């Protein structure tokens, strides 16, 4: 039976996650994996869960197992609102922050419309944008944020001319962008953080183009060095939807995130969410509320930051020790990733199968580029891998690179 | 600031759930509510949860708190596969069976394309269909399944002529339907069950029109009398996606459901689900797997069936006792609902505010019709309300109806 005729016009734009495809085929525990964006299992508050579960059941009883409000349970919304200094009416709980990205795309973007995004951009966002057939254009010049200077003039020109990725072969006279999508703190994949000036520039641009901003903040609370920069939401609350996540500050197995934004925008997201899954997982929301409300979350976060700071420093020192000349990397002040740029002779897509066979995994950088360029880059995750595997993994990777580059 | 310009073309088709809007305004515990589709809290295995949670944590450890496979955790997929006699490759876990409906619509239906559905149809499905701007046409003649005979000839003619709801004012020459959507067992809202002949007729029609079938089965395991009828999936496995739910056999607070269907269709649903939320809630999936695998689910289900059979019988006896002549109702062999047809003088939409003020809630039947017709009908839920409130509630409702009808 031929099933192809049954699929909607969106389906040909569906993009398989190369990261999730790796996980389908490989036992990550059997190799040195720098591929995923998984938190370290040792940061999960495993010992707290039975106590939290009992507290939830004694406090809320069967309410914790029943359907809940589409916006999220009031207790959790209030805790998020007070943590981030916004009214509770500006908080929508989502079933993962991936759902936040997806629902924003669905509610705001028609097929063919433009989203401006970091280049490289988070793969899960790119998947959602593509699946709705949005046109994803780079927000910055070809060097990304590392260039130092955003090029809004060039970018606005790009949009008007449909100059996708600077190739100039896009549709002409594309209407203005629907939103700007960025991870300003410890970007996935690049690990970079936007300066205040860059954030202000994005806000200026959004106001000039009269578009929204989706500020994705899954890693913001994981800062290991340097000083926090003000959020884009605080700079432009009238047009920013800020996405948050419990995956890196509690545990990803609960699939909980949130959106903070203007009520008029959240109202339509709320109605859409009725169709998506009626409400976020209720029992898990109460667990998160107890974890956050009791102060356990902040105590656990402090331990997590110490652990990840150590892993970042260890990885940087190993890169310095083993990588051949001509390899450079970003120095992330937080988050889970750093970004390697290799000599142009190294094609990380072509190298991948050989690396996997040798026992080391990464994600090729070109997967994060809308045009598949930058094949001499890769993303390395430092949060998931066992500390003991980090040195053999980096040494192995360095030797594979040296074989090609030298 | 005017936000209206930011919304996608789908947004004007978003339909607020009148049921969820009631819950936003009214404390259900303060009135006699026959409105929701909530399971009885007394059927939730509250006492089992701490033990299940401990078992999950000791058996799976931090794996239960980490990201999981997009298809669902293998343990739960295998249990579902073996319970329903299908290969594990034909099982996709969903974050609620509402997500199952939504993802099927997204993957198969373009704006303007036809879905054939029961009339009256489940409101959550209608919301998803509308939100994707599908054209929902009635599968049966005006009398619904109660008419006894499906009218596939008339229906096919309706589709070809764009004769929506028999009004003849739809777009002409609409292409054939993408899928047929039905709840064959204890339909929400009507409480009716399709006969084998009706199921065979639907399969014949789907094969004739070469379309898919979405068989929504959230209540199938809740049968209180009569004999089970074979599922549509078993009659037409090559073109049926069957949706299941843990909400009525475990607890809705975990937001877990599943899709059983052909692998070629599930493959695209799997890729789409990566965008939606990466994976279903992992901890909750392991809880469900332990609940199902240990036999606790079936033991709890037997108790639930006894409880709900009693409530159904009580409600039917109260309707017989209090309702004036000219009022008729369906006799559900299972599920959570029955359906009242009132004398034509009674407008249940107009009556609603008065009823709520008097202390009784229902859902007006016309909300479940694509054309808002059948304003002399209502859906009554018998699973959620406290037994003690059932008699005063039905007596009150009967007196309100008698005031108008006589």
PDB file of C-alpha atoms in Angstrom, chain B residues 11 25 27 61 68 94 119 125 128 135-136 143 156 245 257 259 269 285 287 301 306 320 335 346-347 357 362 377:
ATOM      1  CA  UNK B  11      -5.718  31.609  14.592  1.00  0.00           C
ATOM      2  CA  UNK B  25     -15.479  30.323  35.701  1.00  0.00           C
ATOM      3  CA  UNK B  27     -16.104  25.770  40.991  1.00  0.00           C
ATOM      4  CA  UNK B  61      17.253   5.151  38.538  1.00  0.00           C
ATOM      5  CA  UNK B  68      13.676   9.420  26.571  1.00  0.00           C
ATOM      6  CA  UNK B  94       1.752  10.228  22.842  1.00  0.00           C
ATOM      7  CA  UNK B 119     -22.127  14.160  14.119  1.00  0.00           C
ATOM      8  CA  UNK B 125     -11.245  16.652  17.954  1.00  0.00           C
ATOM      9  CA  UNK B 128      -8.010  20.369  16.405  1.00  0.00           C
ATOM     10  CA  UNK B 135     -13.583  20.892   6.510  1.00  0.00           C
ATOM     11  CA  UNK B 136     -15.469  18.589   8.893  1.00  0.00           C
ATOM     12  CA  UNK B 143     -30.072  11.307  12.846  1.00  0.00           C
ATOM     13  CA  UNK B 156     -20.177  10.444  -0.504  1.00  0.00           C
ATOM     14  CA  UNK B 245      -5.500   6.761  26.467  1.00  0.00           C
ATOM     15  CA  UNK B 257      -1.876   7.992  25.359  1.00  0.00           C
ATOM     16  CA  UNK B 259      -1.283   5.443  18.657  1.00  0.00           C
ATOM     17  CA  UNK B 269       4.214  11.047  13.211  1.00  0.00           C
ATOM     18  CA  UNK B 285       5.635   6.480  31.308  1.00  0.00           C
ATOM     19  CA  UNK B 287       4.837   4.721  36.334  1.00  0.00           C
ATOM     20  CA  UNK B 301     -10.094  -1.299  36.068  1.00  0.00           C
ATOM     21  CA  UNK B 306     -18.269  -1.675  38.963  1.00  0.00           C
ATOM     22  CA  UNK B 320     -36.831   7.723  34.355  1.00  0.00           C
ATOM     23  CA  UNK B 335     -17.894   5.187  28.794  1.00  0.00           C
ATOM     24  CA  UNK B 346     -36.195  23.555  24.929  1.00  0.00           C
ATOM     25  CA  UNK B 347     -33.074  25.444  23.811  1.00  0.00           C
ATOM     26  CA  UNK B 357     -27.375  29.919  38.512  1.00  0.00           C
ATOM     27  CA  UNK B 362     -24.296  20.248  31.530  1.00  0.00           C
ATOM     28  CA  UNK B 377     -29.951  18.189  23.091  1.00  0.00           C
TER      29      UNK B 377
END
